[in-house]
CSV table of C-alpha atoms and ligand atoms in Angstrom, one decimal:
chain,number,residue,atom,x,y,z
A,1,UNK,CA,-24.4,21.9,25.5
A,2,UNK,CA,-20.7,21.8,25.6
A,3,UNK,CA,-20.6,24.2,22.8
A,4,UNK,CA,-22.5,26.5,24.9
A,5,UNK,CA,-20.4,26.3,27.8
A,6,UNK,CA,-17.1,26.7,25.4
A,7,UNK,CA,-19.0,30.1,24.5
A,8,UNK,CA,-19.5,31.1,28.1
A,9,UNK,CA,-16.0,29.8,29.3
A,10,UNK,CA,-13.9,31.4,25.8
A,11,UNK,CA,-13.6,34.8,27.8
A,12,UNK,CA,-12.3,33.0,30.6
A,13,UNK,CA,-9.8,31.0,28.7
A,14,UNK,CA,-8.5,34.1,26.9
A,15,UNK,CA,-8.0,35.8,30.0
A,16,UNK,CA,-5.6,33.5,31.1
A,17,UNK,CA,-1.9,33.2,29.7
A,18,UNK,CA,-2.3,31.3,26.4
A,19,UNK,CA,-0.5,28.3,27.5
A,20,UNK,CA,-2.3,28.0,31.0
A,21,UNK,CA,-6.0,28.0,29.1
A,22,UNK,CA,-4.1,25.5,26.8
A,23,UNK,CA,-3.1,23.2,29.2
A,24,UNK,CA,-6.9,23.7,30.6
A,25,UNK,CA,-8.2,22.6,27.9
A,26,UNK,CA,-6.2,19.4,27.5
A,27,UNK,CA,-7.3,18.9,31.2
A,28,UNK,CA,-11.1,19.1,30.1
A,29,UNK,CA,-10.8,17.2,27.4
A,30,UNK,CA,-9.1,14.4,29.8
A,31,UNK,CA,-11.8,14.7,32.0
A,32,UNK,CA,-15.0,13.8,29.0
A,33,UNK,CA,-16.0,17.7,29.5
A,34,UNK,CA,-16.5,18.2,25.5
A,35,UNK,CA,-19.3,17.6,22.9
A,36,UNK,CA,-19.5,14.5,21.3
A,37,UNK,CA,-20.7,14.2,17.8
A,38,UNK,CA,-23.1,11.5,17.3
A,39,UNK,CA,-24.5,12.5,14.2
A,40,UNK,CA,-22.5,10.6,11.5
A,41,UNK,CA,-20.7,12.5,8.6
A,42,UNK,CA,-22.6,13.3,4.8
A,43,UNK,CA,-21.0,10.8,3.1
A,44,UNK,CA,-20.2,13.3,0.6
A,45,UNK,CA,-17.5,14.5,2.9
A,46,UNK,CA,-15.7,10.9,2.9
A,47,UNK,CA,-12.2,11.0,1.0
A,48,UNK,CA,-10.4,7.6,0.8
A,49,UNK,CA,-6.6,8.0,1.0
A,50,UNK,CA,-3.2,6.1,1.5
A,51,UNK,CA,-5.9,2.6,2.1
A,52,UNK,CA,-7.7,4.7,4.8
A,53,UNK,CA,-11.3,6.1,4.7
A,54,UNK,CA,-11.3,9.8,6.1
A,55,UNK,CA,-15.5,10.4,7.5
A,56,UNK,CA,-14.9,14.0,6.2
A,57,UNK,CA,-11.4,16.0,5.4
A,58,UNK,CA,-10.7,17.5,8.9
A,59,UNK,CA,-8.2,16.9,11.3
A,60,UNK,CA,-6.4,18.6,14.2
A,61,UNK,CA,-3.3,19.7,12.9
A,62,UNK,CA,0.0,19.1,15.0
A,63,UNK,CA,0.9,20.9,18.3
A,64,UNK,CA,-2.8,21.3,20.0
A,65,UNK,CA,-2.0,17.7,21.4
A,66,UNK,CA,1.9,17.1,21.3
A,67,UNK,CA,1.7,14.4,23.4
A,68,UNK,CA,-1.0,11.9,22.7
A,69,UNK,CA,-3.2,12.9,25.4
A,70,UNK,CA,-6.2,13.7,24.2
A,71,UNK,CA,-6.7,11.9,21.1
A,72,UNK,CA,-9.9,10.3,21.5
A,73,UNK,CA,-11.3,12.6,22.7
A,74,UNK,CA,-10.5,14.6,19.9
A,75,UNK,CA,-11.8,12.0,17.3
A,76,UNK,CA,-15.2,11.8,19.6
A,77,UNK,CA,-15.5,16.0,18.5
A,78,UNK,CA,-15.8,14.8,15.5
A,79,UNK,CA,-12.4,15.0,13.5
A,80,UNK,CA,-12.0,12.6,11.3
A,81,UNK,CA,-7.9,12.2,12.1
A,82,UNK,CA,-5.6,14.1,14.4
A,83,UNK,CA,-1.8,14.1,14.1
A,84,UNK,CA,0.1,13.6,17.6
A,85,UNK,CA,3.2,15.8,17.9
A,86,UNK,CA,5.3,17.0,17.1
A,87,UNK,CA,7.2,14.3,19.3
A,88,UNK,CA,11.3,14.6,19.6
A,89,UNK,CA,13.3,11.4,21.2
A,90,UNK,CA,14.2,12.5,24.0
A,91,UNK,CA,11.8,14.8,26.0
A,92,UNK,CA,12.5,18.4,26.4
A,93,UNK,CA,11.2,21.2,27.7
A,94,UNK,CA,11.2,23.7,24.5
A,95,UNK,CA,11.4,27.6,24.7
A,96,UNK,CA,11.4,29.5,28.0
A,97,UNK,CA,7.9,30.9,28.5
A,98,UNK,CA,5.9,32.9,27.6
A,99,UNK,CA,6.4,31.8,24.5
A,100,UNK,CA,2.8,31.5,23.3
A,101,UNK,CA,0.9,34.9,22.0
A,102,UNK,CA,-2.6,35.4,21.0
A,103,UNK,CA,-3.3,38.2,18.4
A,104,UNK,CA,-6.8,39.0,19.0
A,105,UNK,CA,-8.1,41.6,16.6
A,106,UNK,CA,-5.7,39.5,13.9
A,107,UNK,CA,-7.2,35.9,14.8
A,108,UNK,CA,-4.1,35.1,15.0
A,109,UNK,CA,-1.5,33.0,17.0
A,110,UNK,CA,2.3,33.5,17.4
A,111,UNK,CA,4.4,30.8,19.0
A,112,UNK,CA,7.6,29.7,19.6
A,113,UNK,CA,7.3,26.5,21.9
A,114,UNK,CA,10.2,24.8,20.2
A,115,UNK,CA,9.1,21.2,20.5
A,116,UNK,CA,8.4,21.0,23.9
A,117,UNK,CA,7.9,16.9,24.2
A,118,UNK,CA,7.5,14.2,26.2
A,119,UNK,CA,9.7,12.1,24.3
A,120,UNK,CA,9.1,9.2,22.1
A,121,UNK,CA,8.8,6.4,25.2
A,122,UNK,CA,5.8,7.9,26.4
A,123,UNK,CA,4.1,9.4,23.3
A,124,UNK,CA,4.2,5.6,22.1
A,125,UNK,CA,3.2,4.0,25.0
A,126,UNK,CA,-0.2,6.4,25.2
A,127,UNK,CA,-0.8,5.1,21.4
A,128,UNK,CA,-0.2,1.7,22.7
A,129,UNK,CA,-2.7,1.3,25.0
A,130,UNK,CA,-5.0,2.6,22.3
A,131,UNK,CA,-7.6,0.0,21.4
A,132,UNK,CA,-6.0,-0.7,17.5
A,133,UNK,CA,-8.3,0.4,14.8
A,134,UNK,CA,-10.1,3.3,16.9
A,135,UNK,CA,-10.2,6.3,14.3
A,136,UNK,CA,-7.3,8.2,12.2
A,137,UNK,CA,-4.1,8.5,14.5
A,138,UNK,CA,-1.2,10.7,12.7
A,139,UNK,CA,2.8,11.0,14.6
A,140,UNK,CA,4.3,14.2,13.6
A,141,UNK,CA,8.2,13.5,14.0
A,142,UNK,CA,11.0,16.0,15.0
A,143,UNK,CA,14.9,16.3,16.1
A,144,UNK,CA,16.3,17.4,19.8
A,145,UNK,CA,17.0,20.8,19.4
A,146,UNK,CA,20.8,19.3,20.7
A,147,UNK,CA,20.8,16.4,18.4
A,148,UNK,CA,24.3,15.9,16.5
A,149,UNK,CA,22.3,14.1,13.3
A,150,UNK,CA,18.7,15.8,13.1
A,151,UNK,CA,18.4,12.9,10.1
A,152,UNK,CA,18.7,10.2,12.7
A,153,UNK,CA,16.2,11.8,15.1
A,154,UNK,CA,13.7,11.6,11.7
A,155,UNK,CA,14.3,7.9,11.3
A,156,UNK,CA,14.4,7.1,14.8
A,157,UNK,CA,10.4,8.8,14.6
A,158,UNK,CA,9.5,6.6,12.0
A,159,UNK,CA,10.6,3.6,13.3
A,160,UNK,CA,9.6,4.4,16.8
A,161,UNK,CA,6.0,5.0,15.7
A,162,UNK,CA,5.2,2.9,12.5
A,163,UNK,CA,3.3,0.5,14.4
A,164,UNK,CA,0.9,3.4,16.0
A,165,UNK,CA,0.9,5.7,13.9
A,166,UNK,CA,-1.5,5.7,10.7
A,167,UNK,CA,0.8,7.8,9.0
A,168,UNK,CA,3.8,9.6,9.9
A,169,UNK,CA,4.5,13.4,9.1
A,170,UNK,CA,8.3,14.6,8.6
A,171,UNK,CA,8.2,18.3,10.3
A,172,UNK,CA,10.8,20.2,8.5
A,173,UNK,CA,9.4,23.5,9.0
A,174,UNK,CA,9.0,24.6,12.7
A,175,UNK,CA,10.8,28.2,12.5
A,176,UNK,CA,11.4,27.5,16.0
A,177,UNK,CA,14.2,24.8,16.1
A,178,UNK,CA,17.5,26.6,14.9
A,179,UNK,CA,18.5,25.3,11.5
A,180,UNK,CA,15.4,22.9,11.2
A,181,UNK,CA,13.9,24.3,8.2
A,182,UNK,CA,17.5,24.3,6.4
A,183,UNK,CA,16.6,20.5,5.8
A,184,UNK,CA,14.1,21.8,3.4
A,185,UNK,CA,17.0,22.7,1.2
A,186,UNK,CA,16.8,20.0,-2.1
A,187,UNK,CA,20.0,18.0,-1.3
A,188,UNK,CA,19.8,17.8,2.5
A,189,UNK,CA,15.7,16.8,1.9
A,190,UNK,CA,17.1,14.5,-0.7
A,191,UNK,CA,19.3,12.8,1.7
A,192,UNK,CA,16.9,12.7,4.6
A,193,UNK,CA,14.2,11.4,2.5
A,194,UNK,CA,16.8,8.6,1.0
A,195,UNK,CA,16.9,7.3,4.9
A,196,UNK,CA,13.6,7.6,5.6
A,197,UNK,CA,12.2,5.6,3.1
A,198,UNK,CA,15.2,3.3,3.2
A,199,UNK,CA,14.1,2.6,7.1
A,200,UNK,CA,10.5,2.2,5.9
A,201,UNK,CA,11.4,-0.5,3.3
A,202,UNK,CA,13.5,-2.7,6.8
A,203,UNK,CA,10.5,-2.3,8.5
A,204,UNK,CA,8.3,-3.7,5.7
A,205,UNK,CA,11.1,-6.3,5.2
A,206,UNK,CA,10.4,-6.9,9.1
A,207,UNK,CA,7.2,-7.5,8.5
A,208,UNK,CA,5.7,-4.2,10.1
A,209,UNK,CA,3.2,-2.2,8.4
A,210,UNK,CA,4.3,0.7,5.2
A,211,UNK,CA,3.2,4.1,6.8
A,212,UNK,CA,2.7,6.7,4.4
A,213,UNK,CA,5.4,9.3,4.9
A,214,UNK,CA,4.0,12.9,5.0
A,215,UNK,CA,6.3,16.1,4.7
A,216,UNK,CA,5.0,19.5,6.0
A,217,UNK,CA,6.5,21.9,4.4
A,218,UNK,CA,7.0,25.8,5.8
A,219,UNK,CA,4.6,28.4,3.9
A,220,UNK,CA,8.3,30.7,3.6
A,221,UNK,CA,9.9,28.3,1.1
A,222,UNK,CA,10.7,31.4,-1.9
A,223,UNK,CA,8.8,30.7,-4.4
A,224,UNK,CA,11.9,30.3,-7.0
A,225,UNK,CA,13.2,27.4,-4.4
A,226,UNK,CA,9.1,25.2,-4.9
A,227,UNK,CA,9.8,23.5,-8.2
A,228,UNK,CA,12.9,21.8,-6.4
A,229,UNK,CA,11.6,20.6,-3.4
A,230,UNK,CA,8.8,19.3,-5.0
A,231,UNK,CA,10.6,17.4,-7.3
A,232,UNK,CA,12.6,16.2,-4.4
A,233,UNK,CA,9.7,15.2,-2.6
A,234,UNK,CA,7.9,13.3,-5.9
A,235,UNK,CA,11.1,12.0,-7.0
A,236,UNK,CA,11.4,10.3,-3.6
A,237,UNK,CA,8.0,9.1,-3.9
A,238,UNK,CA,6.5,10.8,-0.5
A,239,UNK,CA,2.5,10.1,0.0
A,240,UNK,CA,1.9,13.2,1.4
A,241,UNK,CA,2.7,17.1,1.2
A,242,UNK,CA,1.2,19.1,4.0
A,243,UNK,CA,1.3,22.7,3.1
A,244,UNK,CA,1.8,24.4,6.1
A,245,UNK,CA,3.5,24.9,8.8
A,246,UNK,CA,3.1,28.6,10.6
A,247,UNK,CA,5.0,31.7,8.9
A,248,UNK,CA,8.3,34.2,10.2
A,249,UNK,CA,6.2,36.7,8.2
A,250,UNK,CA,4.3,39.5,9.9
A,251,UNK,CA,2.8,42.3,7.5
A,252,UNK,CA,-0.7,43.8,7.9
A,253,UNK,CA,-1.4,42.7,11.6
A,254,UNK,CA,-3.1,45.1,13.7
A,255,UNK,CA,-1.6,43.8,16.9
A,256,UNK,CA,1.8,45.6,16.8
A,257,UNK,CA,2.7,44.5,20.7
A,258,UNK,CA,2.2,40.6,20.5
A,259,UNK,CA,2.7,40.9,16.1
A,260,UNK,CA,6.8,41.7,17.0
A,261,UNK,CA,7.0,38.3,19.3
A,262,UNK,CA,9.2,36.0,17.9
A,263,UNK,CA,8.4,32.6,16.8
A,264,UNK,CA,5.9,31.6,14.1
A,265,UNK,CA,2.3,33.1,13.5
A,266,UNK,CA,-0.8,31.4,12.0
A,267,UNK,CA,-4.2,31.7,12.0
A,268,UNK,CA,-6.1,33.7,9.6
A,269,UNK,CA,-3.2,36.3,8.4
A,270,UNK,CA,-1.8,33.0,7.4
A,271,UNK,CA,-4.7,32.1,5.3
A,272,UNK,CA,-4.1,33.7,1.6
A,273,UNK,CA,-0.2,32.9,1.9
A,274,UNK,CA,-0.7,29.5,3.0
A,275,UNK,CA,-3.7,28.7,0.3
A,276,UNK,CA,-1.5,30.2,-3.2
A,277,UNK,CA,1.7,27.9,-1.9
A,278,UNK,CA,-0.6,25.3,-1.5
A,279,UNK,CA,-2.2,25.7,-4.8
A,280,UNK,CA,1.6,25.9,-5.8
A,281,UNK,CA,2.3,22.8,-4.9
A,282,UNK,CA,-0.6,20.6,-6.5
A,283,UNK,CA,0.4,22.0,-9.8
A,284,UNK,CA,3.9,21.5,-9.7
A,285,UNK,CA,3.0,17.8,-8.9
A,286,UNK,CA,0.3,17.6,-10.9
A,287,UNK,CA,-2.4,16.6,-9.1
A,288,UNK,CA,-0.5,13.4,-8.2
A,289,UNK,CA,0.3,13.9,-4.3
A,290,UNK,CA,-2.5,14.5,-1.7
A,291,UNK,CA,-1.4,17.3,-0.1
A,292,UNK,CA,-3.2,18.1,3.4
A,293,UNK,CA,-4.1,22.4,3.9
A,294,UNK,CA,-3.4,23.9,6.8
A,295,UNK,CA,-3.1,27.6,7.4
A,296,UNK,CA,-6.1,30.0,8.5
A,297,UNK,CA,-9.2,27.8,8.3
A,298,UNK,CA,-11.7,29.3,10.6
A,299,UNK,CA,-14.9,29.3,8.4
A,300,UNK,CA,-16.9,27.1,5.5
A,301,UNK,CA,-14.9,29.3,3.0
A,302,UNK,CA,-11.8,29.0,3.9
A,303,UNK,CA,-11.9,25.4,3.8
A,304,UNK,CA,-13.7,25.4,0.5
A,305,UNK,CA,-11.0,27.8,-0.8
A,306,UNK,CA,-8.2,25.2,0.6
A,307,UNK,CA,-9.9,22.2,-1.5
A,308,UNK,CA,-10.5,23.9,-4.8
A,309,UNK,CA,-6.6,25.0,-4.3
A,310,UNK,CA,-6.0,21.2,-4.2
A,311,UNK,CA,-6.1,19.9,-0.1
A,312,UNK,CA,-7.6,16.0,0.0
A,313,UNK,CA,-7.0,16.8,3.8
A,314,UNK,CA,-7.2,20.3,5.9
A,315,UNK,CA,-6.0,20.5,9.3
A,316,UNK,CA,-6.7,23.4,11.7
A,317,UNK,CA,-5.5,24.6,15.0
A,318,UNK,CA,-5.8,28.2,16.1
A,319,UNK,CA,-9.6,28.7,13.9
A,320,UNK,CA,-10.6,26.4,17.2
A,321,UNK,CA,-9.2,28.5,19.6
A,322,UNK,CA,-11.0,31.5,18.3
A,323,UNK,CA,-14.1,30.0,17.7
A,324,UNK,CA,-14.4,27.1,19.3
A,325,UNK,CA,-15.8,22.9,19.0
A,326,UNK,CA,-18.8,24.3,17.0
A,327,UNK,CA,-16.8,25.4,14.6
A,328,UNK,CA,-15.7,21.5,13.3
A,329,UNK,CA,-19.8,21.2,12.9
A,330,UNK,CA,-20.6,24.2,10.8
A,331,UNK,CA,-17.6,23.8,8.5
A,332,UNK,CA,-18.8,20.5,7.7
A,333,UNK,CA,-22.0,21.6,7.1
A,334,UNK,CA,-20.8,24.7,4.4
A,335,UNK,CA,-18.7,22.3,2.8
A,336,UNK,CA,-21.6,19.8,2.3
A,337,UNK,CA,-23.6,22.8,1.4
A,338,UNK,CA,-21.1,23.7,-1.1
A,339,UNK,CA,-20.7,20.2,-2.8
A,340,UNK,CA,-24.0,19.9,-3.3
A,341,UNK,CA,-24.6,23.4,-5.2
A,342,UNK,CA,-21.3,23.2,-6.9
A,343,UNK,CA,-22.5,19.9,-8.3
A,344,UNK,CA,-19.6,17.5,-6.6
A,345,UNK,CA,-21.1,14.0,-5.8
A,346,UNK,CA,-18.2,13.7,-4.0
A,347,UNK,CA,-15.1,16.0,-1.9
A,348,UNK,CA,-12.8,14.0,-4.0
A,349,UNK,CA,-14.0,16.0,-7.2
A,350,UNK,CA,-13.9,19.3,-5.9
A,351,UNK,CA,-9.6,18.9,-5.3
A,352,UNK,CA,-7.8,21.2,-6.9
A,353,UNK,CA,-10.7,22.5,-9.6
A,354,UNK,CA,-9.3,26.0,-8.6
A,355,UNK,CA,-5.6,25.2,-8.2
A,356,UNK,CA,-4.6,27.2,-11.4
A,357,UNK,CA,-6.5,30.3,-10.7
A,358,UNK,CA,-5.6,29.9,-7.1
A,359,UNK,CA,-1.6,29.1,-7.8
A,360,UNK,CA,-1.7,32.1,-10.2
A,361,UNK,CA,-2.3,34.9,-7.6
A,362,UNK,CA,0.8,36.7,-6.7
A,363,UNK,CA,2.0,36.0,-2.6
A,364,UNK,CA,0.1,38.3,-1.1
A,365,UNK,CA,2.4,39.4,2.1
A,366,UNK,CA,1.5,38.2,5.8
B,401,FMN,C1,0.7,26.7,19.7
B,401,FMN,C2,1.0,26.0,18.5
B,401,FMN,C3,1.9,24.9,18.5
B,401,FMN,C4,2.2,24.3,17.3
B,401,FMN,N1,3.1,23.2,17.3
B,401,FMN,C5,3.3,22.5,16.2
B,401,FMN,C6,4.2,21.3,16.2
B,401,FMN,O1,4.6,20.9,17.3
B,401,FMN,N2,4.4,20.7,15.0
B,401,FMN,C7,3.9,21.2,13.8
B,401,FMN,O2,4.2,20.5,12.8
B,401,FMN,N3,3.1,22.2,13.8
B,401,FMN,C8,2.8,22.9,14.9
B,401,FMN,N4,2.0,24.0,14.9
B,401,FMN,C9,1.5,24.5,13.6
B,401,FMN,C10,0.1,24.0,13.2
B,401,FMN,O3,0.2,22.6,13.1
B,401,FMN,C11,-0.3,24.6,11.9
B,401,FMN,O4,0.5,24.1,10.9
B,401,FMN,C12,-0.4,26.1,11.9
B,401,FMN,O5,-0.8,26.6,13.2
B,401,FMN,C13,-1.3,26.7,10.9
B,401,FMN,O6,-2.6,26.3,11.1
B,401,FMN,P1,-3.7,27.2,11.8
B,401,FMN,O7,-3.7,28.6,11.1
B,401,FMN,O8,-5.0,26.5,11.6
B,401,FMN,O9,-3.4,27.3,13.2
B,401,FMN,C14,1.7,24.7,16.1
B,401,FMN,C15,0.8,25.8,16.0
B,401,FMN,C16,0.4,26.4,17.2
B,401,FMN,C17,-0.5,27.6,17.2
């Protein structure tokens, strides 16, 4: 039912200013007004990770709910995790608006927020009053855009959240933070990384519990610079690469107007760029780091495409915004479909058994 009324209120919602139905929605969802899945996941589409059993490989990647307000109602849709942020210190009010664009005829999104937040205090105290053990929470951390050490504002994330948080996800790529994605660069990852996990291994000492560390890396990275962050990034030991965030590129989009917005674009233009850096990535790691795809999944082959390129995890944000809750069920659905003719008793089989062919294509521009 809710599905239906999405359809019937979508033109609605895109008539407004993009922020405005945004903030609508979050209100809805607040409210109960979404559908509920109550049929339970093939368990085909289970993937155990990092000690934790995902019901199938789809989350809500950061930004939709920035500030933890919406979570289980999110996980009631039907999403096996959803990742919370991305959350500074201190709040902040981000860009001046508008500063969110749809694309239409591209399916496409550009924005350039720049971590608007309400601060770690009350991002952790919404987690808090979560009951504990209630479905697959992820923190997404980030730095004031005025902060003197961006490092510190990292480790102050990871210690604020490690007792909420089921994993915590190191968001070096925003292109809308001045100088944020510079901390991509080897030696200043290195170094951030070094603190990171040196603050994990205190808390553990502490007796709190070892959160996997996640990095989400920007789809831009030049492909000469890969091979060095990702042997930063194994090196270091990270549990998770998610590959990625959304791109400064803009070829090929049929919306000229809202295409020459600054800020970052994803959605499906995103899609091929996002999947061959992805792809990338698994191989220069060798199939030893779950990586989590994100870029461009709004259908049962684009996700399929994501996990033969070697996602354990997808995430996706502006797909939903095109086409709405029903989407989460019919991707499920083409990717059980899928397993089942390819032959997979299991999601876990299908990672990466097209990384090669799929790291091989050249970048195709955005
Ligand atoms: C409006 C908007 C806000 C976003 N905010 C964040 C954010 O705060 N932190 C982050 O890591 N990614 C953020 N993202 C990026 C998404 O998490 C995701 O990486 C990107 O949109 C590509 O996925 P998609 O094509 O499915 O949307 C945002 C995306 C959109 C559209």
């Amino acid at each position: 039912m809710f599905g239906a009324l999405f359809d019937f209120a979508r033109p609605l919602l895109h008539r407004l200013d993009p922020e405005q139905a945004h903030e609508l929605t979050l209100k809805a969802l607040e409210a109960g007004l979404y559908p509920r899945t109550a049929r339970r996941d093939d368990p085909r589409l289970a993937i155990e990770l990092w000690g934790m059993r995902f019901a199938n490989p789809f989350g809500l990647a950061a930004g939709f709910d920035k500030d933890a307000r919406v979570v289980a109602a999110l996980l009631a849709m039907g999403f096996a995790f959803t990742e919370v942020g991305t959350v500074t210190p201190r709040p902040q009010a981000g860009n001046p608006r508008p500063r969110i664009f749809r694309l239409l005829n591209d399916r496409a999104i550009i924005n350039r927020l720049g971590f608007n937040s309400a601060g770690h205090a009350q991002v952790y105290a919404r987690l808090a009053r979560r009951a504990a053990g209630s479905g697959i929470v992820g923190v997404n951390v980030g730095a004031n855009r005025d902060a003197a050490d961006r490092a510190s504002d990292y480790v102050a994330g990871l210690r604020c959240f490690s007792e909420v948080a089921a994993y915590l996800t190191i968001n070096v790529s925003s292109p809308n933070t001045p100088g944020l994605r510079d901390l991509q660069a080897p030696s200043q990852l290195d170094a951030l990384l070094g603190r990171l996990t040196q603050a994990r291994e205190e808390l553990v000492a502490a007796g709190k519990p070892r959160r996997p560390i996640i990095v989400k890396l920007a789809p831009d990275i030049a492909p000469a610079d890969l091979p060095g962050i990702v042997e930063v990034l194994a090196a270091r030991g990270v549990d998770g690469i998610a590959v990625g965030n959304t791109t400064l590129q803009r070829t090929g989009l049929a919306d000229a107007r809202s295409g020459a917005e600054q800020g970052g674009l994803s959605g499906r233009p995103l899609f091929m760029h996002s999947t061959v850096v992805l792809a990338r990535v698994h191989q220069l790691a060798r199939g030893t780091i779950p990586l989590i795809g994100i870029g461009g999944i709004d259908s049962g082959t684009a996700a399929v495409a994501k996990i033969e390129a070697g996602a354990s995890l997808l995430q996706l944000y502006t797909g939903l915004v095109y086409e709405g809750p029903a989407l989460l069920s019919r991707l499920k659905a083409e990717l059980t479909t899928y397993l089942a003719r390819a032959g997979h008793a299991r999601l876990a089989d299908a990672v990466g058994c097209r990384a090669a062919a799929w790291a091989a294509k050249p970048l195709p521009a955005v």
